[in-house]
Amino acid sequence: MGPSMNMTTTSMPVAGLVPGPRQEQPQADLLVRNAKVFTGDPDRPEARAVAIRDGRVAALGDDHDLAHLVGPGTRVVDALGRRVIPGLNDSHLHVIRGGLNYVLELRWDGVRSLRQALAMLREQAGRTPKGQWIRVVGGWTAEQFAERRMPTVAELNAAAPDTPVFVLHLYQSALMNRAAVRAAGFTRDTPDPRGGQIVRGRDGEPNGVLLAAPGALILYSTLAKAPALDEADKRTSTRHFLRELNRFGLTSAVDAAGGFQNFPDNYATVVDLARSGELSLRIAYHLFPQTAGQELADLKRWTEMVKPEDGDEWLRLNGAGENLTWAAADFENFSEPRPELAAGYEAEFERAVRLLMENGWGFRLHATYDETIRRDLAVFEKLAAEGLFPGGNRWLFDHAETVSADSLDRIAALGGAVSVQNRMSFQGTAFRDRYGAEAAAHTPPVRAMLDRGLTVGAGTDATRVSSYNPWVALHWLVTGRTVGGTPLYPAENLISRETALGLYTRGGARLTGEQDVKGVLREGCYGDLAILSDDYLTVPEAVIPDIESVFTVVGGRIVYASAEYEGLDEALPPVDPAWSPVAHFGGYQGGARQASLVAEAVAESEQHRQWRVARGSAPEAPLPFYDPCFEH
């Protein structure tokens, strides 16, 4: 659906205007006009134009109200009647880890059929150099495919007989072709790791299936065996990943750290980009102890190195987590029974929380099940009785899919918050099949959280499970449906589009203590906004996941531009390495831009065929379509 063309002018979408008489008020750097602005500010919910100066919102109003801010240096952008919103803020995104690997990954996010997914894999195998792997790492589920099934190992072997292929499916499993099994060093003698299973055939040899049973460590540790990028390419990869996030209107994210993200080593790339002014996304990051048995030592060392809010508006420390101690972490594989956490984990967990409170550190805490949340809350309440918790520090639970009403009351009493992600839009069917439709109907109970006045932020938990596309998450919040269209929630657990957008803007800002400068379009707040391809507030619900930004601004900088604004954004270096799946297919497979990239990829393949014909290495007439990937 195209933008509204109810325009007040027929001007070009980007222009300069002849300045009027000299005004006392300084000119704007950027003026977005002829827009339907949703400000997110209850005191002034709507506007037609936004002026930005020195990275901040300078004024809002009608076009004529702001005309006096236009000077010789003002870039004037005509929104052509489109919807403008505050920049989105994913409150739980593994953005740092995702950026370090982005250009190495073949993304099936948004792919509508397994046939297309396997064709992409087969084509990528033809350009991947020896020694490298093809990695499909999260962002998809079998439900999104027309075929409603996962690929088989036989299909991976047919698509890429010689190139290692690793396909991660949610928190549940991974598929590997024969070449990947060899590259990972798995043999009949390789023991199953704790909490995981290497599935074997009747001959005892690994058959290419890895199961999280119930923990995902086997999946992630196997993926870690694939070659990594060098430092220069990590930098380029991160910049392209941030641009991909900007494509969907994201201007901020809270990095949730995670496994295999060591501090300070794996943070060096974003620190370097921040120092050089090349971040296009504001990042508030967390620190996550990586080694079981060493958590307290790591936390103590970090409290002596840095403190929350160190940094600036582009890159800042927000606290510890999402794990504080490994023993306190549950698993979110809904295909497996809920894990029983070890008895007595609370003693070490309490020492970790006490250390953070004494040093003025807040934290976020991974907790999927109410059974875990109740045990953690008992520790917090013990410290609160001593007057130590929360001590003015921000803290929150992440995920909280099965949190109970009683636990929500206890969280509210302790001044906590919650960050929810749309993991149920990818795993909701598995949850319903295990626990029943009645339990799934309030998993997580977002409406109950809001009714208690809790601060709630929304996000995706991308990139290894859910997609990083925020509009898929917003669709889930509004409709209660999985990516395959399965309804999960009754009307009483759904929220309005405006409320959902607030969780993705103001909610995330509250979780980082930036609610006074971020999440709304108001004078003095950050100049972060997006012009949308479709009007989120009025389009049919089915269109919401296909929304993109056509013009994204962070701090007054144009960080993404498409459609009529193509070429106005900041230049990026080309994707490197040149064989990268991202260089050929792009990222999320949706929208007109992605369709164009796929068409270009097809045209490039045809040009290559014609080149081979001219040299006598291929028949002149193309062979009838046949793909051995699909015969199994």
XYZ file of C-alpha atoms in Angstrom:
632
model
C 0.000 0.000 0.000
C 1.471 3.300 -1.015
C 1.610 6.520 0.975
C -1.260 8.877 1.248
C -1.100 11.462 -1.521
C -3.290 13.991 0.248
C -0.585 16.615 -0.090
C -0.737 20.301 0.506
C 1.829 20.922 -2.229
C 3.238 19.196 -5.269
C 6.833 19.950 -4.349
C 9.649 17.485 -4.720
C 10.200 15.344 -1.612
C 13.585 16.907 -0.868
C 14.342 20.525 -1.532
C 15.772 23.757 -0.320
C 13.543 26.782 0.068
C 14.367 30.407 -0.539
C 14.780 31.830 2.951
C 12.535 34.619 4.071
C 13.590 37.724 5.958
C 16.231 37.190 8.602
C 14.776 35.795 11.825
C 16.117 35.910 15.337
C 15.589 32.167 15.837
C 18.415 30.045 14.351
C 17.560 27.998 11.282
C 16.822 24.276 11.415
C 19.250 21.729 10.052
C 16.413 19.464 8.891
C 12.713 20.138 8.402
C 10.260 17.296 7.704
C 7.016 18.773 6.392
C 3.686 17.667 4.905
C 3.590 14.720 7.311
C 1.149 12.966 9.603
C 3.278 13.099 12.726
C 2.483 10.832 15.665
C 4.588 12.445 18.379
C 4.005 9.998 21.233
C 3.616 13.054 23.472
C 0.181 13.137 25.150
C 0.441 16.904 25.534
C 0.776 17.326 21.767
C -0.015 14.034 20.029
C -0.056 15.281 16.436
C 1.763 17.664 14.139
C 2.358 18.251 10.447
C 6.019 19.211 10.545
C 9.133 18.586 12.650
C 12.233 20.780 12.760
C 15.572 19.421 14.020
C 18.580 21.491 14.997
C 21.855 20.324 16.567
C 20.550 16.767 16.790
C 17.430 17.673 18.787
C 13.833 18.495 18.006
C 13.655 22.275 17.724
C 9.950 22.705 16.975
C 6.744 20.967 15.902
C 3.673 22.410 14.243
C 2.036 22.975 10.888
C 4.100 23.679 7.797
C 3.502 27.413 7.954
C 4.330 27.502 11.695
C 7.852 26.246 11.005
C 8.557 28.061 7.741
C 10.557 30.738 9.572
C 13.108 28.067 10.630
C 14.141 27.445 7.022
C 17.441 29.019 6.030
C 20.098 28.505 3.355
C 21.511 25.464 5.167
C 18.196 23.756 5.943
C 17.407 20.461 4.269
C 13.654 20.373 3.689
C 12.072 16.946 3.273
C 8.509 16.547 2.044
C 6.975 13.453 3.667
C 4.343 13.361 0.908
C 1.585 12.878 3.448
C 3.167 9.811 5.006
C 3.093 8.806 8.681
C 6.036 9.961 10.815
C 6.765 8.339 14.180
C 9.450 8.665 16.852
C 12.375 6.359 16.163
C 11.800 2.796 17.347
C 13.783 1.358 20.256
C 14.221 -2.425 20.561
C 14.555 -3.022 24.296
C 16.128 -6.483 23.927
C 18.283 -6.980 20.842
C 21.625 -8.756 20.535
C 22.841 -5.974 18.305
C 26.561 -6.122 19.153
C 26.878 -9.876 18.567
C 24.599 -9.672 15.547
C 26.695 -6.961 13.942
C 29.920 -8.944 14.244
C 28.438 -11.768 12.153
C 25.772 -10.146 9.976
C 27.490 -10.251 6.576
C 28.332 -13.941 7.025
C 24.693 -14.980 7.450
C 22.103 -16.054 4.911
C 18.912 -14.597 6.362
C 15.634 -16.474 5.906
C 13.767 -13.736 7.800
C 10.568 -13.014 5.863
C 11.056 -15.763 3.256
C 7.595 -17.092 2.405
C 8.421 -20.609 1.130
C 10.902 -23.350 1.882
C 11.394 -23.693 -1.867
C 12.730 -20.129 -2.044
C 14.843 -20.638 1.086
C 16.533 -23.729 -0.346
C 17.051 -22.017 -3.705
C 18.834 -19.174 -1.903
C 20.994 -21.684 -0.045
C 21.846 -23.579 -3.241
C 22.814 -20.368 -5.026
C 24.928 -19.193 -2.077
C 26.810 -22.495 -2.112
C 28.033 -21.612 -5.586
C 29.799 -18.470 -4.401
C 30.986 -19.435 -0.905
C 34.757 -20.078 -0.942
C 36.326 -23.238 0.379
C 36.761 -23.209 4.136
C 33.766 -20.920 4.772
C 30.344 -21.990 6.037
C 26.828 -21.048 4.982
C 25.003 -19.984 8.158
C 21.270 -19.543 8.517
C 21.128 -18.195 12.043
C 17.688 -17.362 13.372
C 14.874 -15.070 12.308
C 12.707 -17.783 10.777
C 10.392 -20.646 11.654
C 8.791 -23.439 9.674
C 5.394 -21.783 10.257
C 6.264 -18.909 7.922
C 6.779 -21.230 4.953
C 3.942 -22.182 2.620
C 5.056 -25.794 3.075
C 4.757 -25.493 6.887
C 7.842 -27.598 7.480
C 11.576 -27.381 8.094
C 14.150 -28.456 5.530
C 15.621 -31.926 5.828
C 19.280 -32.821 6.106
C 18.948 -34.540 2.722
C 17.806 -31.252 1.184
C 20.793 -29.429 2.697
C 23.147 -32.082 1.302
C 21.560 -31.769 -2.148
C 21.705 -27.983 -2.102
C 25.324 -27.778 -0.912
C 27.154 -31.087 -1.247
C 30.608 -29.678 -0.466
C 30.066 -26.416 1.452
C 29.377 -26.670 5.211
C 25.803 -25.581 6.004
C 24.536 -24.801 9.522
C 20.838 -23.958 9.909
C 19.671 -22.833 13.366
C 15.969 -23.277 14.162
C 14.777 -21.265 17.178
C 16.122 -22.442 20.543
C 15.271 -25.985 19.558
C 17.651 -27.474 17.034
C 20.159 -27.082 14.259
C 20.553 -28.919 10.962
C 23.963 -29.552 9.405
C 24.865 -31.071 6.070
C 27.590 -33.727 5.784
C 30.255 -31.120 5.079
C 29.357 -29.180 8.242
C 29.394 -32.319 10.395
C 32.934 -32.971 9.155
C 33.994 -29.327 9.595
C 32.668 -29.308 13.169
C 34.657 -32.446 13.961
C 31.673 -34.547 15.012
C 32.227 -38.320 14.862
C 30.629 -41.432 16.331
C 32.957 -40.958 19.312
C 31.958 -37.354 20.071
C 30.075 -37.336 23.384
C 26.807 -35.448 23.832
C 27.412 -32.217 25.741
C 25.428 -31.526 28.874
C 21.939 -30.354 27.989
C 22.285 -31.209 24.298
C 22.123 -34.148 21.920
C 23.997 -35.066 18.751
C 21.435 -37.198 16.942
C 22.912 -40.323 15.343
C 21.839 -42.758 12.666
C 21.590 -46.521 13.036
C 25.313 -46.756 12.230
C 26.174 -44.549 15.207
C 27.406 -41.671 13.054
C 26.050 -38.107 13.570
C 23.200 -37.556 11.106
C 23.358 -33.752 11.043
C 20.694 -32.957 13.659
C 21.568 -31.206 16.918
C 18.952 -30.896 19.653
C 18.793 -28.450 22.533
C 17.764 -30.766 25.342
C 16.902 -28.354 26.789
C 19.827 -25.883 26.619
C 21.025 -24.172 23.441
C 24.740 -24.318 24.311
C 25.306 -27.186 21.866
C 23.833 -25.056 19.074
C 25.841 -21.937 19.807
C 29.119 -23.706 20.568
C 28.888 -25.547 17.238
C 28.187 -22.307 15.385
C 31.258 -20.802 17.085
C 33.442 -23.323 15.198
C 32.766 -21.529 11.913
C 35.363 -18.990 10.686
C 35.016 -15.449 12.044
C 35.588 -12.125 10.325
C 38.759 -10.134 10.794
C 38.573 -6.853 12.699
C 38.146 -4.625 9.641
C 35.331 -6.759 8.269
C 33.620 -6.861 11.681
C 33.513 -3.094 11.511
C 31.950 -3.105 8.046
C 29.573 -5.894 9.023
C 28.352 -3.943 12.059
C 27.755 -0.805 10.022
C 25.680 -2.737 7.504
C 23.677 -4.415 10.269
C 22.921 -1.058 11.851
C 21.820 0.248 8.446
C 19.552 -2.784 8.120
C 17.966 -1.930 11.482
C 17.595 1.696 10.391
C 15.703 0.349 7.358
C 12.835 -0.564 9.704
C 12.819 2.741 11.606
C 14.992 1.602 14.503
C 17.044 4.407 16.000
C 17.922 2.840 19.381
C 18.437 -0.581 20.911
C 19.251 -2.010 24.314
C 21.886 -4.689 23.837
C 21.165 -7.689 26.064
C 24.704 -9.117 25.801
C 24.443 -12.920 25.720
C 26.588 -15.996 25.332
C 29.881 -15.739 23.449
C 29.945 -11.939 23.890
C 32.983 -11.182 26.003
C 33.728 -7.804 27.544
C 35.665 -5.811 26.544
C 36.936 -7.746 23.488
C 33.659 -8.218 21.593
C 32.592 -4.635 22.348
C 35.636 -3.127 20.658
C 33.944 -2.702 17.274
C 31.009 -0.616 18.533
C 33.341 1.368 20.782
C 35.507 2.166 17.756
C 32.478 3.167 15.676
C 31.201 5.359 18.504
C 34.546 7.139 18.786
C 34.601 7.849 15.058
C 30.965 9.009 14.995
C 29.881 6.179 12.685
C 27.185 4.518 14.788
C 23.781 4.985 13.159
C 21.899 3.445 16.100
C 21.999 4.463 19.750
C 23.073 1.496 21.892
C 22.728 0.986 25.634
C 24.643 -2.182 26.489
C 24.813 -4.776 29.258
C 27.587 -7.014 30.592
C 26.994 -10.767 30.922
C 29.357 -13.125 32.818
C 30.421 -15.834 30.367
C 32.002 -18.546 32.505
C 30.138 -20.617 35.082
C 31.923 -20.411 38.427
C 33.545 -17.093 37.538
C 30.479 -14.853 37.543
C 31.135 -13.021 40.817
C 34.761 -12.370 39.908
C 33.705 -10.935 36.544
C 31.018 -8.716 38.054
C 33.407 -7.426 40.717
C 36.064 -6.666 38.109
C 33.580 -4.812 35.916
C 32.263 -2.678 38.776
C 35.844 -1.490 39.258
C 36.292 -0.717 35.525
C 33.079 1.030 34.490
C 29.790 2.235 35.904
C 26.244 2.520 34.495
C 25.644 5.497 32.190
C 29.326 5.700 31.275
C 29.427 6.829 27.656
C 27.231 9.252 25.768
C 23.937 9.400 23.921
C 25.214 6.988 21.262
C 26.864 4.259 23.350
C 26.372 3.857 27.088
C 26.526 1.158 29.750
C 23.111 0.297 31.197
C 24.014 -2.407 33.728
C 24.582 -6.141 34.129
C 22.735 -9.135 32.671
C 20.780 -10.699 31.103
C 22.411 -13.460 33.159
C 24.044 -12.732 36.504
C 24.810 -16.362 37.390
C 24.418 -19.316 35.060
C 22.705 -21.481 37.656
C 19.797 -19.005 37.854
C 19.047 -19.106 34.096
C 16.145 -21.113 32.742
C 15.743 -22.144 29.098
C 13.146 -20.998 26.607
C 12.876 -24.081 24.398
C 9.129 -24.657 24.411
C 9.562 -27.952 22.585
C 11.111 -29.331 25.778
C 9.650 -29.504 29.296
C 10.343 -26.602 31.633
C 13.775 -27.108 33.199
C 14.047 -27.560 36.938
C 16.744 -25.234 38.220
C 19.176 -26.551 40.782
C 18.263 -26.332 44.421
C 20.142 -23.676 46.309
C 21.201 -21.495 43.390
C 19.872 -18.533 45.365
C 22.953 -18.253 47.601
C 25.348 -17.344 44.793
C 22.650 -15.359 42.997
C 22.084 -13.271 46.131
C 25.803 -12.492 46.360
C 25.760 -11.285 42.749
C 22.729 -9.033 43.275
C 24.152 -7.700 46.547
C 27.443 -6.843 44.817
C 25.603 -4.926 42.087
C 23.382 -3.016 44.524
C 26.346 -2.011 46.676
C 28.096 -0.598 43.615
C 25.126 1.250 42.118
C 24.546 -1.149 39.251
C 21.148 -2.017 37.830
C 20.542 -5.189 35.872
C 18.254 -7.112 33.557
C 17.464 -10.753 34.256
C 16.547 -13.533 31.855
C 13.545 -15.429 33.257
C 11.099 -17.300 31.054
C 8.974 -19.114 33.645
C 7.112 -17.927 36.724
C 8.793 -20.666 38.766
C 12.148 -18.929 38.159
C 10.710 -15.460 38.713
C 9.248 -16.404 42.104
C 12.577 -17.737 43.336
C 14.410 -14.622 42.155
C 11.850 -12.313 43.732
C 12.366 -13.999 47.098
C 16.029 -12.990 46.923
C 15.134 -9.400 46.016
C 12.612 -9.180 48.853
C 15.205 -10.402 51.336
C 17.599 -7.648 50.215
C 14.770 -5.093 50.235
C 14.102 -5.943 53.882
C 17.696 -4.896 54.552
C 17.109 -1.610 52.709
C 19.542 -2.587 49.955
C 17.180 -3.333 47.061
C 16.664 -1.723 44.626
C 18.586 1.193 46.102
C 17.635 3.573 43.298
C 18.961 1.215 40.623
C 16.952 0.229 37.531
C 16.169 -3.471 37.231
C 13.905 -5.602 35.076
C 12.870 -9.092 34.103
C 13.318 -10.126 30.492
C 10.827 -12.371 28.684
C 8.509 -13.377 31.600
C 6.256 -15.458 29.353
C 4.478 -17.306 32.171
C 4.738 -14.705 34.937
C 1.772 -14.909 37.350
C -0.465 -12.115 38.641
C 1.065 -12.487 42.104
C 4.581 -12.149 40.706
C 3.585 -9.046 38.767
C 2.340 -7.489 41.991
C 5.654 -8.312 43.680
C 7.637 -6.843 40.761
C 5.584 -3.652 40.967
C 6.103 -3.433 44.741
C 9.877 -3.634 44.226
C 9.925 -0.954 41.511
C 10.841 -3.379 38.737
C 10.061 -3.344 35.038
C 9.574 -5.933 32.290
C 10.908 -6.272 28.761
C 8.771 -8.498 26.517
C 9.752 -9.961 23.165
C 7.742 -11.621 20.419
C 9.277 -15.036 20.950
C 5.731 -16.426 21.015
C 5.175 -15.286 17.440
C 7.916 -17.782 16.513
C 7.385 -20.393 19.242
C 3.733 -19.902 20.173
C 2.513 -23.042 18.450
C 5.104 -25.160 20.265
C 4.062 -23.578 23.576
C 0.357 -24.174 22.895
C 0.991 -27.779 21.895
C 2.825 -28.443 25.166
C 0.832 -26.405 27.687
C -2.545 -25.927 26.019
C -4.459 -23.043 24.475
C -5.659 -21.699 27.829
C -2.096 -21.260 29.118
C -0.973 -19.787 25.795
C -3.777 -17.191 25.913
C -1.879 -15.035 28.436
C 1.749 -15.865 27.635
C 3.058 -13.258 28.295
C 0.296 -11.258 30.057
C 1.166 -7.876 28.531
C -2.165 -6.273 29.347
C -1.898 -7.328 33.014
C 1.573 -5.782 33.203
C 0.313 -2.457 31.891
C -2.782 -2.503 34.088
C -0.469 -2.581 37.126
C 1.393 0.494 35.923
C 4.600 -1.414 35.258
C 7.132 0.026 32.853
C 7.130 -2.335 29.872
C 9.511 -2.205 26.938
C 9.144 -4.268 23.767
C 11.717 -5.947 21.576
C 12.572 -8.992 19.513
C 15.414 -10.967 21.183
C 16.947 -11.125 17.700
C 19.016 -12.311 15.975
C 19.421 -16.004 16.782
C 15.751 -16.779 17.280
C 13.254 -14.058 16.350
C 13.702 -11.728 13.436
C 15.029 -8.236 14.081
C 12.089 -6.736 12.142
C 10.210 -4.671 14.784
C 7.025 -4.612 12.714
C 6.688 -8.381 13.110
C 6.802 -7.815 16.879
C 4.302 -4.944 16.708
C 1.960 -7.122 14.643
C 2.164 -9.793 17.361
C 1.370 -7.283 20.123
C -1.632 -5.934 18.233
C -3.093 -9.153 16.784
C -1.816 -11.915 19.072
C -0.929 -14.053 16.041
C 2.164 -16.075 15.231
C 4.128 -15.475 12.044
C 2.150 -18.369 10.575
C -1.162 -16.670 11.432
C -2.121 -18.857 14.392
C -4.193 -16.832 16.919
C -2.928 -17.112 20.498
C -4.577 -14.417 22.601
C -8.125 -13.286 23.358
C -9.023 -9.621 23.042
C -8.332 -8.952 26.731
C -4.630 -9.666 26.275
C -4.223 -7.496 23.177
C -3.230 -3.845 23.128
C -3.933 -0.972 20.766
C -1.558 0.090 18.032
C -0.741 3.303 19.875
C 0.018 1.426 23.105
C 2.203 -1.093 21.275
C 4.119 1.729 19.611
C 4.632 3.287 23.040
C 6.285 0.073 24.266
C 8.657 0.324 21.312
C 9.511 3.981 21.943
C 8.855 5.416 25.408
C 9.007 2.008 27.111
C 12.519 1.286 25.937
C 13.641 4.793 26.908
C 12.400 4.264 30.478
C 14.406 1.045 30.782
C 17.601 3.025 30.158
C 16.646 6.144 32.134
C 16.391 8.259 28.957
C 12.657 8.973 29.026
C 13.276 12.736 29.236
C 15.131 12.837 25.914
C 14.048 9.794 23.919
C 10.909 8.014 22.742
C 8.810 11.054 21.856
C 8.956 13.902 19.375
C 9.019 16.927 21.662
C 11.090 20.091 21.745
C 14.473 19.287 23.292
C 14.293 15.520 22.723
C 16.583 13.638 20.384
C 15.881 14.223 16.708
C 15.115 10.552 16.045
C 12.259 9.757 13.654
C 11.107 7.580 10.782
C 8.888 8.256 7.774
C 6.979 5.028 7.172
C 6.172 3.278 3.917
C 2.610 2.652 5.146
C 0.535 4.245 7.876
C 0.918 1.898 10.843
C -2.089 3.454 12.582
C -4.575 2.814 9.749
C -3.397 -0.014 7.459
C -5.050 -3.433 7.706
C -3.451 -5.557 10.423
C -2.055 -7.982 7.844
C 0.055 -5.171 6.346
C 1.846 -4.247 9.594
C 4.721 -6.781 9.238
C 5.508 -5.381 5.768
C 6.010 -1.795 6.942
C 9.453 -0.284 6.513
C 10.911 3.147 6.932
C 11.638 5.138 3.804
C 13.565 7.813 5.711
C 15.205 7.311 9.099
C 16.832 10.093 11.091
C 18.976 9.715 14.214
C 20.126 12.880 15.916
C 19.334 14.851 12.777
C 21.498 12.542 10.625
C 19.863 10.770 7.692
C 20.888 7.165 8.311
C 18.526 5.400 5.905
C 16.739 6.596 2.785
C 14.776 4.786 0.076
C 11.878 5.408 -2.322
C 11.832 9.113 -3.271
C 14.716 9.780 -0.862
C 17.138 7.230 -2.313
C 20.759 8.333 -1.980
C 20.275 10.935 0.756
C 21.609 8.712 3.528
C 25.212 8.447 4.601
C 27.498 6.370 2.392
C 28.604 2.929 3.562
C 31.622 0.941 2.430
C 30.700 -2.028 0.247
C 29.885 -5.313 1.937
C 33.044 -7.321 2.503
C 33.727 -10.169 1.820
C 32.286 -9.888 -1.682
C 30.810 -13.409 -1.507
C 28.698 -12.431 1.508
C 25.048 -13.558 1.346
C 24.084 -10.034 2.378
C 25.939 -8.590 -0.626
C 23.791 -10.728 -2.916
C 20.408 -11.154 -1.204
C 20.310 -8.359 1.362
C 18.861 -8.951 4.814
C 15.179 -9.299 5.668
C 13.315 -10.725 2.678
C 10.292 -8.467 2.485
C 8.999 -5.298 0.876
C 9.595 -3.742 -2.506
C 13.291 -3.084 -1.865
C 13.984 -6.726 -1.130
C 11.993 -7.898 -4.141
C 14.182 -5.640 -6.273
C 17.356 -7.128 -4.790
C 16.156 -10.666 -5.428
C 15.289 -9.716 -9.014
C 18.802 -8.317 -9.429
C 20.237 -11.561 -8.060
C 18.228 -13.560 -10.607
C 19.359 -11.271 -13.429
C 22.960 -11.630 -12.316
C 22.622 -15.426 -12.400
C 21.205 -15.258 -15.957
C 24.100 -13.043 -17.051
C 26.503 -15.598 -15.654
C 24.723 -18.378 -17.589
C 24.979 -16.386 -20.808
C 28.685 -15.804 -20.143
C 29.135 -19.591 -19.856
C 27.117 -20.151 -23.075
C 29.409 -17.754 -24.956
C 32.387 -19.830 -23.850
C 30.800 -23.144 -24.738
C 30.521 -24.377 -21.148
C 26.701 -24.371 -21.004
C 23.889 -25.212 -23.478
C 22.354 -22.298 -25.355
C 18.808 -23.131 -24.246
C 18.326 -23.130 -20.490
C 17.545 -26.555 -19.106
C 14.006 -27.246 -17.809
C 13.762 -26.145 -14.205
C 14.955 -28.909 -11.934
C 16.333 -28.540 -8.463
C 17.420 -31.698 -6.633
C 16.784 -29.852 -3.368
C 13.097 -30.490 -3.845
C 13.020 -34.177 -4.793
C 13.298 -35.406 -1.211
